[in-house]
């Protein structure tokens, strides 16, 4: 099992939690982004830069994802693909996407896209709070404790 990160939009505080967890659990952590990322020197942490383009990083993650891998993403369509492939998807606020919840999330995302395209201001997500970071770290720790081989 390894951890993949949809890193272009992943908050820095979440990346720091992931770096520490990869070292502590001695698990492979791969960040995928269309920009150059600096990562701490580690045999467990690497970054892959992909060309700019719509969903290029997502495609790279799905291409290399194996059943049981964990993907960190706030991207609902990517999370759906991860679940379909037998992976686990956790968002930066500490919520796991599941087969039961992903369909509802996709429908809500499509509805919000429709509103935005018709000119309705929907706003964006709130900034990542301390409780979000704590929820993420707790979920990650529980997942790693349960799924380490």
PDB file of C-alpha atoms in Angstrom:
ATOM      1  CA  UNK A   1       0.000   0.000   0.000  1.00  0.00           C
ATOM      2  CA  UNK A   2       1.130   3.513  -0.709  1.00  0.00           C
ATOM      3  CA  UNK A   3      -0.228   7.036  -0.431  1.00  0.00           C
ATOM      4  CA  UNK A   4      -0.850   9.239  -3.469  1.00  0.00           C
ATOM      5  CA  UNK A   5      -1.492  12.975  -3.170  1.00  0.00           C
ATOM      6  CA  UNK A   6      -3.350  15.134  -5.670  1.00  0.00           C
ATOM      7  CA  UNK A   7      -0.870  17.832  -4.720  1.00  0.00           C
ATOM      8  CA  UNK A   8      -1.725  20.886  -6.834  1.00  0.00           C
ATOM      9  CA  UNK A   9      -4.483  22.003  -4.472  1.00  0.00           C
ATOM     10  CA  UNK A  10      -3.419  20.136  -1.328  1.00  0.00           C
ATOM     11  CA  UNK A  11      -2.828  22.573   1.553  1.00  0.00           C
ATOM     12  CA  UNK A  12       0.728  22.855   2.853  1.00  0.00           C
ATOM     13  CA  UNK A  13      -0.333  21.915   6.390  1.00  0.00           C
ATOM     14  CA  UNK A  14      -1.769  18.631   5.087  1.00  0.00           C
ATOM     15  CA  UNK A  15       1.423  17.897   3.135  1.00  0.00           C
ATOM     16  CA  UNK A  16       3.428  18.410   6.347  1.00  0.00           C
ATOM     17  CA  UNK A  17       1.207  15.913   8.192  1.00  0.00           C
ATOM     18  CA  UNK A  18       1.691  13.454   5.329  1.00  0.00           C
ATOM     19  CA  UNK A  19       5.490  13.886   5.329  1.00  0.00           C
ATOM     20  CA  UNK A  20       5.654  13.062   9.037  1.00  0.00           C
ATOM     21  CA  UNK A  21       3.294  10.094   8.655  1.00  0.00           C
ATOM     22  CA  UNK A  22       5.302   8.641   5.742  1.00  0.00           C
ATOM     23  CA  UNK A  23       8.493   8.760   7.785  1.00  0.00           C
ATOM     24  CA  UNK A  24       6.868   7.386  10.937  1.00  0.00           C
ATOM     25  CA  UNK A  25       5.049   4.544   9.127  1.00  0.00           C
ATOM     26  CA  UNK A  26       7.844   4.025   6.585  1.00  0.00           C
ATOM     27  CA  UNK A  27       5.325   4.088   3.759  1.00  0.00           C
ATOM     28  CA  UNK A  28       5.706   5.381   0.217  1.00  0.00           C
ATOM     29  CA  UNK A  29       4.193   8.831  -0.322  1.00  0.00           C
ATOM     30  CA  UNK A  30       3.965  10.203  -3.866  1.00  0.00           C
ATOM     31  CA  UNK A  31       2.831  13.743  -4.591  1.00  0.00           C
ATOM     32  CA  UNK A  32       1.590  14.369  -8.134  1.00  0.00           C
ATOM     33  CA  UNK A  33       1.303  17.931  -9.449  1.00  0.00           C
ATOM     34  CA  UNK A  34       1.720  19.984 -12.593  1.00  0.00           C
ATOM     35  CA  UNK A  35       4.088  22.293 -10.754  1.00  0.00           C
ATOM     36  CA  UNK A  36       7.496  21.594  -9.294  1.00  0.00           C
ATOM     37  CA  UNK A  37       7.191  20.575  -5.639  1.00  0.00           C
ATOM     38  CA  UNK A  38       9.835  20.688  -2.952  1.00  0.00           C
ATOM     39  CA  UNK A  39       9.707  17.707  -0.632  1.00  0.00           C
ATOM     40  CA  UNK A  40      11.857  16.851   2.348  1.00  0.00           C
ATOM     41  CA  UNK A  41      14.743  14.494   1.670  1.00  0.00           C
ATOM     42  CA  UNK A  42      13.417  11.012   2.374  1.00  0.00           C
ATOM     43  CA  UNK A  43      13.527   7.551   0.882  1.00  0.00           C
ATOM     44  CA  UNK A  44       9.747   7.369   1.403  1.00  0.00           C
ATOM     45  CA  UNK A  45       8.686  10.673  -0.190  1.00  0.00           C
ATOM     46  CA  UNK A  46       8.791  11.611  -3.856  1.00  0.00           C
ATOM     47  CA  UNK A  47       7.123  14.092  -6.173  1.00  0.00           C
ATOM     48  CA  UNK A  48       6.095  13.593  -9.782  1.00  0.00           C
ATOM     49  CA  UNK A  49       5.623  16.620 -12.001  1.00  0.00           C
ATOM     50  CA  UNK A  50       3.170  16.141 -14.870  1.00  0.00           C
ATOM     51  CA  UNK A  51       2.480  18.498 -17.781  1.00  0.00           C
ATOM     52  CA  UNK A  52      -0.106  21.220 -17.231  1.00  0.00           C
ATOM     53  CA  UNK A  53      -3.572  20.308 -18.378  1.00  0.00           C
ATOM     54  CA  UNK A  54      -7.020  19.378 -17.223  1.00  0.00           C
ATOM     55  CA  UNK A  55      -6.933  16.264 -14.984  1.00  0.00           C
ATOM     56  CA  UNK A  56      -3.376  15.260 -16.030  1.00  0.00           C
ATOM     57  CA  UNK A  57      -2.317  14.723 -12.410  1.00  0.00           C
ATOM     58  CA  UNK A  58      -5.541  12.806 -11.716  1.00  0.00           C
ATOM     59  CA  UNK A  59      -4.883  10.557 -14.700  1.00  0.00           C
ATOM     60  CA  UNK A  60      -1.347   9.818 -13.493  1.00  0.00           C
ATOM     61  CA  UNK A  61      -2.626   8.839 -10.047  1.00  0.00           C
ATOM     62  CA  UNK A  62      -5.357   6.572 -11.449  1.00  0.00           C
ATOM     63  CA  UNK A  63      -2.883   5.001 -13.886  1.00  0.00           C
ATOM     64  CA  UNK A  64      -0.528   3.928 -11.072  1.00  0.00           C
ATOM     65  CA  UNK A  65      -3.075   3.334  -8.310  1.00  0.00           C
ATOM     66  CA  UNK A  66      -3.293  -0.192  -6.958  1.00  0.00           C
ATOM     67  CA  UNK A  67      -6.114  -1.711  -4.955  1.00  0.00           C
ATOM     68  CA  UNK A  68      -5.807  -0.686  -1.304  1.00  0.00           C
ATOM     69  CA  UNK A  69      -3.770   2.473  -1.977  1.00  0.00           C
ATOM     70  CA  UNK A  70      -4.797   5.712  -0.287  1.00  0.00           C
ATOM     71  CA  UNK A  71      -5.347   8.894  -2.305  1.00  0.00           C
ATOM     72  CA  UNK A  72      -5.509  12.320  -0.684  1.00  0.00           C
ATOM     73  CA  UNK A  73      -7.772  14.561  -2.758  1.00  0.00           C
ATOM     74  CA  UNK A  74     -10.604  17.050  -2.598  1.00  0.00           C
ATOM     75  CA  UNK A  75     -11.425  16.265  -6.247  1.00  0.00           C
ATOM     76  CA  UNK A  76     -14.759  14.408  -6.284  1.00  0.00           C
ATOM     77  CA  UNK A  77     -14.410  12.812  -9.767  1.00  0.00           C
ATOM     78  CA  UNK A  78     -10.904  11.584  -8.868  1.00  0.00           C
ATOM     79  CA  UNK A  79     -12.214  10.159  -5.585  1.00  0.00           C
ATOM     80  CA  UNK A  80     -14.928   8.312  -7.546  1.00  0.00           C
ATOM     81  CA  UNK A  81     -12.306   6.757  -9.846  1.00  0.00           C
ATOM     82  CA  UNK A  82     -10.156   5.776  -6.865  1.00  0.00           C
ATOM     83  CA  UNK A  83     -13.069   4.025  -5.175  1.00  0.00           C
ATOM     84  CA  UNK A  84     -14.028   2.312  -8.433  1.00  0.00           C
ATOM     85  CA  UNK A  85     -10.473   0.934  -8.678  1.00  0.00           C
ATOM     86  CA  UNK A  86     -10.528  -0.406  -5.114  1.00  0.00           C
ATOM     87  CA  UNK A  87      -8.553   2.394  -3.511  1.00  0.00           C
ATOM     88  CA  UNK A  88      -9.369   4.641  -0.576  1.00  0.00           C
ATOM     89  CA  UNK A  89      -9.937   8.396  -0.911  1.00  0.00           C
ATOM     90  CA  UNK A  90      -9.511  10.861   1.948  1.00  0.00           C
ATOM     91  CA  UNK A  91     -10.056  14.588   1.610  1.00  0.00           C
ATOM     92  CA  UNK A  92      -7.865  17.199   3.338  1.00  0.00           C
ATOM     93  CA  UNK A  93     -10.612  17.871   5.896  1.00  0.00           C
ATOM     94  CA  UNK A  94     -10.451  14.300   7.178  1.00  0.00           C
ATOM     95  CA  UNK A  95     -13.485  12.817   5.444  1.00  0.00           C
ATOM     96  CA  UNK A  96     -13.268   9.476   3.674  1.00  0.00           C
ATOM     97  CA  UNK A  97     -15.245   9.158   0.484  1.00  0.00           C
ATOM     98  CA  UNK A  98     -17.135   5.857   0.330  1.00  0.00           C
ATOM     99  CA  UNK A  99     -19.112   4.018  -2.331  1.00  0.00           C
ATOM    100  CA  UNK A 100     -22.231   5.135  -0.427  1.00  0.00           C
ATOM    101  CA  UNK A 101     -21.347   8.853  -0.336  1.00  0.00           C
ATOM    102  CA  UNK A 102     -19.500   9.406  -3.609  1.00  0.00           C
ATOM    103  CA  UNK A 103     -22.606   9.364  -5.839  1.00  0.00           C
ATOM    104  CA  UNK A 104     -24.246  12.071  -3.686  1.00  0.00           C
ATOM    105  CA  UNK A 105     -21.044  14.139  -3.808  1.00  0.00           C
ATOM    106  CA  UNK A 106     -20.850  13.834  -7.607  1.00  0.00           C
ATOM    107  CA  UNK A 107     -24.487  14.940  -7.935  1.00  0.00           C
ATOM    108  CA  UNK A 108     -23.904  17.948  -5.658  1.00  0.00           C
ATOM    109  CA  UNK A 109     -20.765  18.888  -7.579  1.00  0.00           C
ATOM    110  CA  UNK A 110     -22.668  18.748 -10.888  1.00  0.00           C
ATOM    111  CA  UNK A 111     -25.511  20.823  -9.407  1.00  0.00           C
ATOM    112  CA  UNK A 112     -23.071  23.496  -8.173  1.00  0.00           C
ATOM    113  CA  UNK A 113     -21.364  23.552 -11.602  1.00  0.00           C
ATOM    114  CA  UNK A 114     -24.768  24.147 -13.191  1.00  0.00           C
ATOM    115  CA  UNK A 115     -25.467  27.014 -10.802  1.00  0.00           C
ATOM    116  CA  UNK A 116     -22.074  28.617 -11.472  1.00  0.00           C
ATOM    117  CA  UNK A 117     -22.461  28.284 -15.247  1.00  0.00           C
ATOM    118  CA  UNK A 118     -25.820  30.081 -15.027  1.00  0.00           C
ATOM    119  CA  UNK A 119     -24.147  33.001 -13.237  1.00  0.00           C
ATOM    120  CA  UNK A 120     -24.999  32.208  -9.622  1.00  0.00           C
ATOM    121  CA  UNK A 121     -22.198  33.071  -7.158  1.00  0.00           C
ATOM    122  CA  UNK A 122     -21.704  29.954  -5.035  1.00  0.00           C
ATOM    123  CA  UNK A 123     -18.501  30.904  -3.211  1.00  0.00           C
ATOM    124  CA  UNK A 124     -15.735  28.478  -2.449  1.00  0.00           C
ATOM    125  CA  UNK A 125     -14.873  26.225   0.443  1.00  0.00           C
ATOM    126  CA  UNK A 126     -13.907  27.767   3.748  1.00  0.00           C
ATOM    127  CA  UNK A 127     -10.229  27.865   4.638  1.00  0.00           C
ATOM    128  CA  UNK A 128      -8.717  24.841   6.338  1.00  0.00           C
ATOM    129  CA  UNK A 129      -9.168  25.141  10.101  1.00  0.00           C
ATOM    130  CA  UNK A 130      -7.165  23.692  12.966  1.00  0.00           C
ATOM    131  CA  UNK A 131      -9.993  21.209  13.597  1.00  0.00           C
ATOM    132  CA  UNK A 132      -9.864  20.165   9.911  1.00  0.00           C
ATOM    133  CA  UNK A 133      -6.125  19.483  10.235  1.00  0.00           C
ATOM    134  CA  UNK A 134      -6.690  17.507  13.414  1.00  0.00           C
ATOM    135  CA  UNK A 135      -9.515  15.480  11.820  1.00  0.00           C
ATOM    136  CA  UNK A 136      -7.283  14.712   8.823  1.00  0.00           C
ATOM    137  CA  UNK A 137      -4.349  13.614  11.000  1.00  0.00           C
ATOM    138  CA  UNK A 138      -6.623  11.396  13.121  1.00  0.00           C
ATOM    139  CA  UNK A 139      -8.229   9.709  10.119  1.00  0.00           C
ATOM    140  CA  UNK A 140      -4.829   9.182   8.499  1.00  0.00           C
ATOM    141  CA  UNK A 141      -3.376   7.658  11.676  1.00  0.00           C
ATOM    142  CA  UNK A 142      -6.352   5.308  12.074  1.00  0.00           C
ATOM    143  CA  UNK A 143      -6.148   4.270   8.432  1.00  0.00           C
ATOM    144  CA  UNK A 144      -2.406   3.568   8.601  1.00  0.00           C
ATOM    145  CA  UNK A 145      -2.742   1.606  11.852  1.00  0.00           C
ATOM    146  CA  UNK A 146      -5.492  -0.541  10.347  1.00  0.00           C
ATOM    147  CA  UNK A 147      -3.969  -1.068   6.884  1.00  0.00           C
ATOM    148  CA  UNK A 148      -0.240  -1.512   7.473  1.00  0.00           C
ATOM    149  CA  UNK A 149       1.127  -4.842   6.459  1.00  0.00           C
TER     150      UNK A 149
END
